[in-house]
């Protein structure tokens, strides 16, 4: 194990000046580029906050919670890492200060420190190192993104860890990429380098000289300015890159490659690697740039005013667009508005409707109305997790005539609990990490839309929910034209259901968006977008013949 560690090279990604510069996308792009050279990589995120994981954090504050195969509730950046690369990440690839302290404190309580004073250096930094090593086992290059911004009080122990690792393992094994902002001041008509200089100064004051600078800017940075940044920040001129805003995140790997970032990284880390095979990335961009049609999908949810709360769904739609040669635009519909204005107003002109996952009662009646509208108007519909549960309620109420049908989550007293709690979830009081989480098998029913979309009999899909479809209602649903097209292998749990005689009404208990990729759209998203584009074409041709 000790030996392996020394074979792994480390790339740290830090950020300065402001947050939200896209460190996650940069880390993912670096991983993607190194993979095109045949290297095995891992990407991890170290978050300086004190929460043990983002599972209990509101999407309003933190965006979507991404779930790994092994059921860890992690930062949404892990979604980017998995979308851009082949690396399959697990619970070790995302950790927070909360977790690090939790670990150190339990060791201290057990007496593991043998009476020494437990301190940030070396104990917290030592634990951070352990976490980094654990997440990097067996890979050629481990990329580690440090959350937050240089200068934050919380990120100090992480930066100190980078300093130590660089000192211990040397510059051939550890490099640091610092992402900064070069803002454009409209009044002065100038791009400004001072914030970058200050942020590098801050890094250097804690002992880190960045090896690479990535300057985020809204417009092209002239070469003399890049040179100025290099000199003032003490970084070699050919290791200062620019990251100019792009219309798609999937263009970023090639944009960085064209400036020579991956070549420079392998040179600095003294890695022998083959020349990159970028064909997949070129073909993605080609398809992104030449869509044959535009379609509009509505996401009817509760967190629609918060950027990033449906990140993976947005991306899965982009992927499905790439594979269907369509540009997919998303309109967010606040579920509460559907009640006030009516679904025909809110969903006017859309080619398909998604009701995504969520928690709590707010907005659910608006979602149910939207589902009913999609069902009655033959509008393609994809229900995900809560969206599937509400589709069950809609079918029960409006087709089966069970007017009081509901989910036990919002109506604990309902007489028709079509969505209920399994025995093992009943006594749960601790909210963190106790849902049905992670990857589970799903068996698909013959001659169903789902089976046709996937092209295989059994699939693995990721879950994050507490409630389930109540199987007591299955036969009544079937009589009404519902096909239970995906179930757990023991047939106890409903994973997917669909409606016969509808162009695409498919609802799933898991989160297909979490495993969709630009080079391999998720089958259910692909099928949904295909149905939406077909619907749009049909609409057009009927208009022509009228
Ligand atoms: N609130 C629902 C449950 O816990 C759905 C969860 C979700 O959509 N992720 O089962």
mmCIF file of C-alpha atoms and ligand atoms in Angstrom, residues 356-360 384-387 389 407 409-410 419-421 435 463-468 509 511, ligand 1:
data_model
loop_
_atom_site.group_PDB
_atom_site.id
_atom_site.type_symbol
_atom_site.label_atom_id
_atom_site.label_comp_id
_atom_site.label_asym_id
_atom_site.label_seq_id
_atom_site.Cartn_x
_atom_site.Cartn_y
_atom_site.Cartn_z
ATOM 1 C CA UNK A 356 -38.392 15.271 -10.511
ATOM 2 C CA UNK A 357 -37.500 14.006 -7.049
ATOM 3 C CA UNK A 358 -38.235 15.961 -3.924
ATOM 4 C CA UNK A 359 -39.267 15.892 -0.302
ATOM 5 C CA UNK A 360 -42.230 17.294 1.584
ATOM 6 C CA UNK A 384 -38.549 10.467 -11.191
ATOM 7 C CA UNK A 385 -38.682 9.270 -7.583
ATOM 8 C CA UNK A 386 -41.187 11.697 -6.002
ATOM 9 C CA UNK A 387 -42.428 12.180 -9.586
ATOM 10 C CA UNK A 389 -44.851 8.416 -6.443
ATOM 11 C CA UNK A 407 -48.549 9.156 -0.084
ATOM 12 C CA UNK A 409 -45.292 11.155 3.418
ATOM 13 C CA UNK A 410 -47.877 13.954 3.171
ATOM 14 C CA UNK A 419 -47.198 5.185 -1.481
ATOM 15 C CA UNK A 420 -46.234 3.797 1.889
ATOM 16 C CA UNK A 421 -43.323 2.933 4.170
ATOM 17 C CA UNK A 435 -32.952 6.214 3.238
ATOM 18 C CA UNK A 463 -31.874 5.306 -5.315
ATOM 19 C CA UNK A 464 -32.490 7.950 -2.686
ATOM 20 C CA UNK A 465 -35.893 7.666 -1.061
ATOM 21 C CA UNK A 466 -37.758 6.431 1.980
ATOM 22 C CA UNK A 467 -41.217 5.664 0.594
ATOM 23 C CA UNK A 468 -42.249 2.922 -1.877
ATOM 24 C CA UNK A 509 -38.537 5.099 -8.348
ATOM 25 C CA UNK A 511 -32.778 8.465 -10.290
HETATM 26 N N1 LIG B 1 -39.821 12.026 -0.644
HETATM 27 C C1 LIG B 1 -39.862 10.785 -1.349
HETATM 28 C C2 LIG B 1 -39.305 9.630 -0.516
HETATM 29 O O1 LIG B 1 -38.633 9.841 0.453
HETATM 30 C C3 LIG B 1 -39.140 10.874 -2.677
HETATM 31 C C4 LIG B 1 -37.676 11.073 -2.542
HETATM 32 C C5 LIG B 1 -37.044 11.574 -3.807
HETATM 33 O O2 LIG B 1 -37.720 12.021 -4.727
HETATM 34 N N2 LIG B 1 -35.737 11.553 -3.883
HETATM 35 O O3 LIG B 1 -39.539 8.489 -0.820
#
